[in-house]
CSV table of C-alpha atoms in Angstrom, one decimal:
chain,number,residue,atom,x,y,z
A,1,UNK,CA,0.0,0.0,0.0
A,2,UNK,CA,3.0,2.3,-0.6
A,3,UNK,CA,1.1,4.3,-3.3
A,4,UNK,CA,-1.5,5.7,-0.9
A,5,UNK,CA,0.3,9.1,-1.2
A,6,UNK,CA,-1.5,9.3,-4.6
A,7,UNK,CA,-4.8,9.1,-2.8
A,8,UNK,CA,-3.7,11.8,-0.4
A,9,UNK,CA,-3.0,14.0,-3.4
A,10,UNK,CA,-6.5,13.3,-4.7
A,11,UNK,CA,-8.0,14.2,-1.4
A,12,UNK,CA,-6.2,17.5,-1.4
A,13,UNK,CA,-7.3,18.3,-4.9
A,14,UNK,CA,-10.9,17.4,-4.1
A,15,UNK,CA,-10.9,19.9,-1.2
A,16,UNK,CA,-10.8,22.6,-3.9
A,17,UNK,CA,-13.2,21.1,-6.3
A,18,UNK,CA,-16.8,22.5,-6.4
A,19,UNK,CA,-19.4,20.1,-5.1
A,20,UNK,CA,-21.2,20.2,-8.5
A,21,UNK,CA,-18.0,19.0,-10.4
A,22,UNK,CA,-18.4,15.6,-12.0
A,23,UNK,CA,-15.5,14.1,-10.0
A,24,UNK,CA,-17.0,15.4,-6.7
A,25,UNK,CA,-20.4,13.8,-7.7
A,26,UNK,CA,-18.6,10.6,-8.6
A,27,UNK,CA,-17.1,10.4,-5.1
A,28,UNK,CA,-20.3,11.3,-3.3
A,29,UNK,CA,-23.4,9.0,-2.9
A,30,UNK,CA,-22.8,5.5,-4.1
A,31,UNK,CA,-19.3,5.5,-5.4
A,32,UNK,CA,-17.5,3.3,-7.9
A,33,UNK,CA,-15.8,0.2,-6.7
A,34,UNK,CA,-12.1,0.4,-5.8
A,35,UNK,CA,-9.6,-2.4,-6.0
A,36,UNK,CA,-7.8,-3.1,-2.7
A,37,UNK,CA,-4.4,-1.6,-2.7
A,38,UNK,CA,-3.2,-4.5,-0.5
A,39,UNK,CA,-4.6,-7.3,-2.8
A,40,UNK,CA,-6.4,-6.2,-6.0
A,41,UNK,CA,-8.3,-9.5,-6.1
A,42,UNK,CA,-10.7,-7.8,-3.7
A,43,UNK,CA,-12.5,-4.5,-3.9
A,44,UNK,CA,-14.8,-2.2,-1.9
A,45,UNK,CA,-17.7,0.1,-2.5
A,46,UNK,CA,-18.8,3.1,-0.4
A,47,UNK,CA,-21.8,5.3,0.1
A,48,UNK,CA,-20.8,8.8,1.1
A,49,UNK,CA,-23.5,11.1,2.4
A,50,UNK,CA,-24.1,14.6,1.1
A,51,UNK,CA,-22.8,16.2,4.3
A,52,UNK,CA,-19.2,14.9,3.6
A,53,UNK,CA,-16.5,17.4,2.6
A,54,UNK,CA,-13.0,16.6,1.6
A,55,UNK,CA,-11.5,19.1,4.1
A,56,UNK,CA,-14.2,18.6,6.8
A,57,UNK,CA,-14.3,16.6,10.0
A,58,UNK,CA,-14.0,12.8,9.7
A,59,UNK,CA,-17.3,11.0,9.6
A,60,UNK,CA,-18.2,7.8,11.4
A,61,UNK,CA,-17.8,4.5,9.5
A,62,UNK,CA,-20.2,1.6,9.1
A,63,UNK,CA,-18.8,-1.6,7.5
A,64,UNK,CA,-21.3,-3.8,5.8
A,65,UNK,CA,-20.2,-7.4,5.2
A,66,UNK,CA,-22.0,-9.3,2.4
A,67,UNK,CA,-23.4,-12.8,2.7
A,68,UNK,CA,-22.6,-15.9,0.6
A,69,UNK,CA,-24.5,-14.5,-2.4
A,70,UNK,CA,-22.1,-11.6,-2.5
A,71,UNK,CA,-25.0,-9.2,-3.0
A,72,UNK,CA,-24.1,-5.7,-1.7
A,73,UNK,CA,-27.3,-3.8,-1.0
A,74,UNK,CA,-25.8,-0.5,-0.4
A,75,UNK,CA,-29.1,1.1,-1.4
A,76,UNK,CA,-30.6,-0.3,1.8
A,77,UNK,CA,-28.0,1.8,3.8
A,78,UNK,CA,-28.5,5.1,1.8
A,79,UNK,CA,-31.1,6.7,4.1
A,80,UNK,CA,-29.3,5.4,7.2
A,81,UNK,CA,-26.0,7.1,6.0
A,82,UNK,CA,-27.8,10.3,5.2
A,83,UNK,CA,-29.8,10.4,8.5
A,84,UNK,CA,-26.7,9.6,10.7
A,85,UNK,CA,-24.0,11.4,8.7
A,86,UNK,CA,-21.8,8.3,8.3
A,87,UNK,CA,-19.9,6.6,5.5
A,88,UNK,CA,-20.8,3.0,4.6
A,89,UNK,CA,-18.0,0.7,3.3
A,90,UNK,CA,-18.8,-2.7,1.8
A,91,UNK,CA,-16.0,-5.0,0.8
A,92,UNK,CA,-16.3,-7.7,-1.9
A,93,UNK,CA,-14.7,-11.0,-1.3
A,94,UNK,CA,-15.4,-12.9,-4.5
A,95,UNK,CA,-16.0,-16.7,-4.8
A,96,UNK,CA,-13.2,-18.8,-6.4
A,97,UNK,CA,-10.1,-17.1,-4.9
A,98,UNK,CA,-7.3,-19.7,-5.1
A,99,UNK,CA,-9.8,-22.6,-5.2
A,100,UNK,CA,-12.3,-22.0,-8.0
A,101,UNK,CA,-15.2,-23.8,-6.3
A,102,UNK,CA,-14.7,-22.0,-3.0
A,103,UNK,CA,-17.6,-19.9,-1.8
A,104,UNK,CA,-17.2,-19.8,2.0
A,105,UNK,CA,-13.6,-19.1,3.0
A,106,UNK,CA,-13.9,-15.5,3.9
A,107,UNK,CA,-16.3,-16.4,6.7
A,108,UNK,CA,-13.5,-17.9,8.9
A,109,UNK,CA,-11.1,-15.0,8.2
A,110,UNK,CA,-8.1,-17.1,7.1
A,111,UNK,CA,-7.8,-19.1,3.9
A,112,UNK,CA,-4.4,-20.3,2.6
A,113,UNK,CA,-2.3,-17.1,2.9
A,114,UNK,CA,-5.3,-14.7,2.8
A,115,UNK,CA,-6.2,-12.9,6.0
A,116,UNK,CA,-9.6,-11.5,5.1
A,117,UNK,CA,-9.8,-9.4,8.3
A,118,UNK,CA,-6.5,-7.7,7.4
A,119,UNK,CA,-7.7,-7.1,3.9
A,120,UNK,CA,-10.7,-5.3,5.3
A,121,UNK,CA,-8.6,-3.2,7.6
A,122,UNK,CA,-6.4,-2.2,4.7
A,123,UNK,CA,-9.5,-1.2,2.7
A,124,UNK,CA,-10.6,1.0,5.6
A,125,UNK,CA,-7.2,2.7,5.7
A,126,UNK,CA,-7.2,3.1,1.9
A,127,UNK,CA,-10.7,4.7,1.9
A,128,UNK,CA,-9.6,7.1,4.7
A,129,UNK,CA,-7.0,8.5,2.2
A,130,UNK,CA,-9.8,9.5,-0.2
A,131,UNK,CA,-12.7,10.5,2.2
A,132,UNK,CA,-12.7,12.0,5.6
A,133,UNK,CA,-13.4,8.9,7.7
A,134,UNK,CA,-12.9,8.1,11.4
A,135,UNK,CA,-11.0,4.8,11.4
A,136,UNK,CA,-10.0,4.2,15.0
A,137,UNK,CA,-13.4,2.6,15.7
A,138,UNK,CA,-16.2,1.7,13.4
A,139,UNK,CA,-19.6,-0.1,13.4
A,140,UNK,CA,-19.9,-3.4,11.6
A,141,UNK,CA,-22.9,-5.4,10.4
A,142,UNK,CA,-23.3,-8.7,8.5
A,143,UNK,CA,-26.1,-11.1,7.8
A,144,UNK,CA,-25.7,-14.9,7.3
A,145,UNK,CA,-22.2,-15.5,5.9
A,146,UNK,CA,-21.5,-11.8,6.7
A,147,UNK,CA,-22.6,-12.5,10.2
A,148,UNK,CA,-20.1,-15.3,10.5
A,149,UNK,CA,-17.3,-12.9,9.4
A,150,UNK,CA,-18.4,-10.2,11.9
A,151,UNK,CA,-18.7,-12.7,14.7
A,152,UNK,CA,-15.1,-13.9,14.2
A,153,UNK,CA,-13.8,-10.4,13.5
A,154,UNK,CA,-14.9,-9.5,17.0
A,155,UNK,CA,-12.6,-12.2,18.5
A,156,UNK,CA,-9.6,-10.7,16.9
A,157,UNK,CA,-10.2,-6.9,16.7
A,158,UNK,CA,-12.6,-5.8,19.5
A,159,UNK,CA,-10.6,-2.6,20.0
A,160,UNK,CA,-11.6,-1.4,16.5
A,161,UNK,CA,-15.3,-1.9,17.0
A,162,UNK,CA,-17.7,0.8,18.2
A,163,UNK,CA,-20.5,-1.7,17.9
A,164,UNK,CA,-21.4,-4.8,16.0
A,165,UNK,CA,-24.6,-6.3,14.5
A,166,UNK,CA,-24.5,-10.0,13.8
A,167,UNK,CA,-27.5,-11.5,11.9
A,168,UNK,CA,-28.3,-15.2,11.6
A,169,UNK,CA,-24.7,-16.4,11.2
A,170,UNK,CA,-25.6,-20.1,10.8
A,171,UNK,CA,-22.3,-21.2,12.3
A,172,UNK,CA,-20.5,-19.6,15.2
A,173,UNK,CA,-17.2,-19.8,16.9
A,174,UNK,CA,-17.8,-20.6,20.5
A,175,UNK,CA,-15.4,-19.5,23.3
A,176,UNK,CA,-14.4,-23.1,23.9
A,177,UNK,CA,-10.9,-24.3,24.5
A,178,UNK,CA,-11.8,-27.9,23.6
A,179,UNK,CA,-12.3,-27.1,19.9
A,180,UNK,CA,-10.0,-25.6,17.3
A,181,UNK,CA,-10.8,-22.6,15.0
A,182,UNK,CA,-13.4,-22.0,13.6
A,183,UNK,CA,-15.5,-24.1,15.9
A,184,UNK,CA,-13.6,-23.0,19.1
A,185,UNK,CA,-10.6,-21.0,20.1
A,186,UNK,CA,-8.1,-23.4,21.5
A,187,UNK,CA,-5.6,-22.7,18.7
A,188,UNK,CA,-6.5,-19.1,17.9
A,189,UNK,CA,-3.0,-17.7,18.5
A,190,UNK,CA,-1.3,-20.4,16.4
A,191,UNK,CA,-3.9,-20.2,13.7
A,192,UNK,CA,-3.5,-16.5,13.2
A,193,UNK,CA,0.2,-16.2,13.9
A,194,UNK,CA,-0.2,-14.3,17.1
A,195,UNK,CA,2.9,-14.5,19.4
A,196,UNK,CA,2.2,-16.4,22.6
A,197,UNK,CA,3.7,-13.6,24.6
A,198,UNK,CA,1.5,-11.0,22.9
A,199,UNK,CA,-1.5,-9.4,24.5
A,200,UNK,CA,-4.4,-11.7,25.2
A,201,UNK,CA,-6.2,-13.0,22.1
A,202,UNK,CA,-9.2,-13.2,22.4
A,203,UNK,CA,-9.5,-10.4,24.9
A,204,UNK,CA,-12.8,-11.0,26.6
A,205,UNK,CA,-12.5,-7.8,28.6
A,206,UNK,CA,-12.4,-5.7,25.4
A,207,UNK,CA,-15.0,-7.9,23.7
A,208,UNK,CA,-17.3,-7.3,26.7
A,209,UNK,CA,-17.1,-3.5,26.1
A,210,UNK,CA,-18.4,-3.7,22.5
A,211,UNK,CA,-22.2,-3.2,22.1
A,212,UNK,CA,-23.4,-6.4,20.4
A,213,UNK,CA,-26.6,-7.1,18.6
A,214,UNK,CA,-27.0,-10.8,17.8
A,215,UNK,CA,-30.2,-11.8,16.0
A,216,UNK,CA,-31.8,-14.8,14.3
A,217,UNK,CA,-35.3,-14.9,12.8
A,218,UNK,CA,-37.9,-17.4,14.2
A,219,UNK,CA,-38.0,-19.2,10.8
A,220,UNK,CA,-34.2,-19.6,10.6
A,221,UNK,CA,-34.2,-23.1,12.2
A,222,UNK,CA,-31.5,-24.9,10.0
């Protein structure tokens, strides 16, 4: 991600561009998709509310994680973003990365050499070089496969979450030492390459400070 200075230059130019300029319009509202600077096999889209300015205060961030279908209904978040003056970022983790038949790997965060959680964090950093976004803490939501991603992201990065909404994840990682990841957490440090002497992972104290919404519909019985 060494070329992010190019995006910094774009941000500085945009601060002097009239709001009615076509580039300003392109980078406001539902924006084009951007390839990940860390790994261009992945991309992200954003919705930027009308209140955003390129030289104004950073806006809160909501991260929207897609389900297995890979549909990214940013239009459903439009009114929310405008009402709450926040930016919505939605990553795309396509099927068939490395293994052509794979559809589920992003849900457990690690697949071969891909750390999907770190790819997402790099996307957030990248976006913050274009738009004015608060990146120290953000809200996260995911449904179904996206809920699995969110649930497991909480185990690794509770300090980055201002709140999390987990919808009908289907499969969960329980805080059990008798099972390995992703069913349990007995090998979480080894699995993710966290040094044994490093700070506690998972940190249940920090996790307990994150506001959590965990929901499943009454007809979701499978």
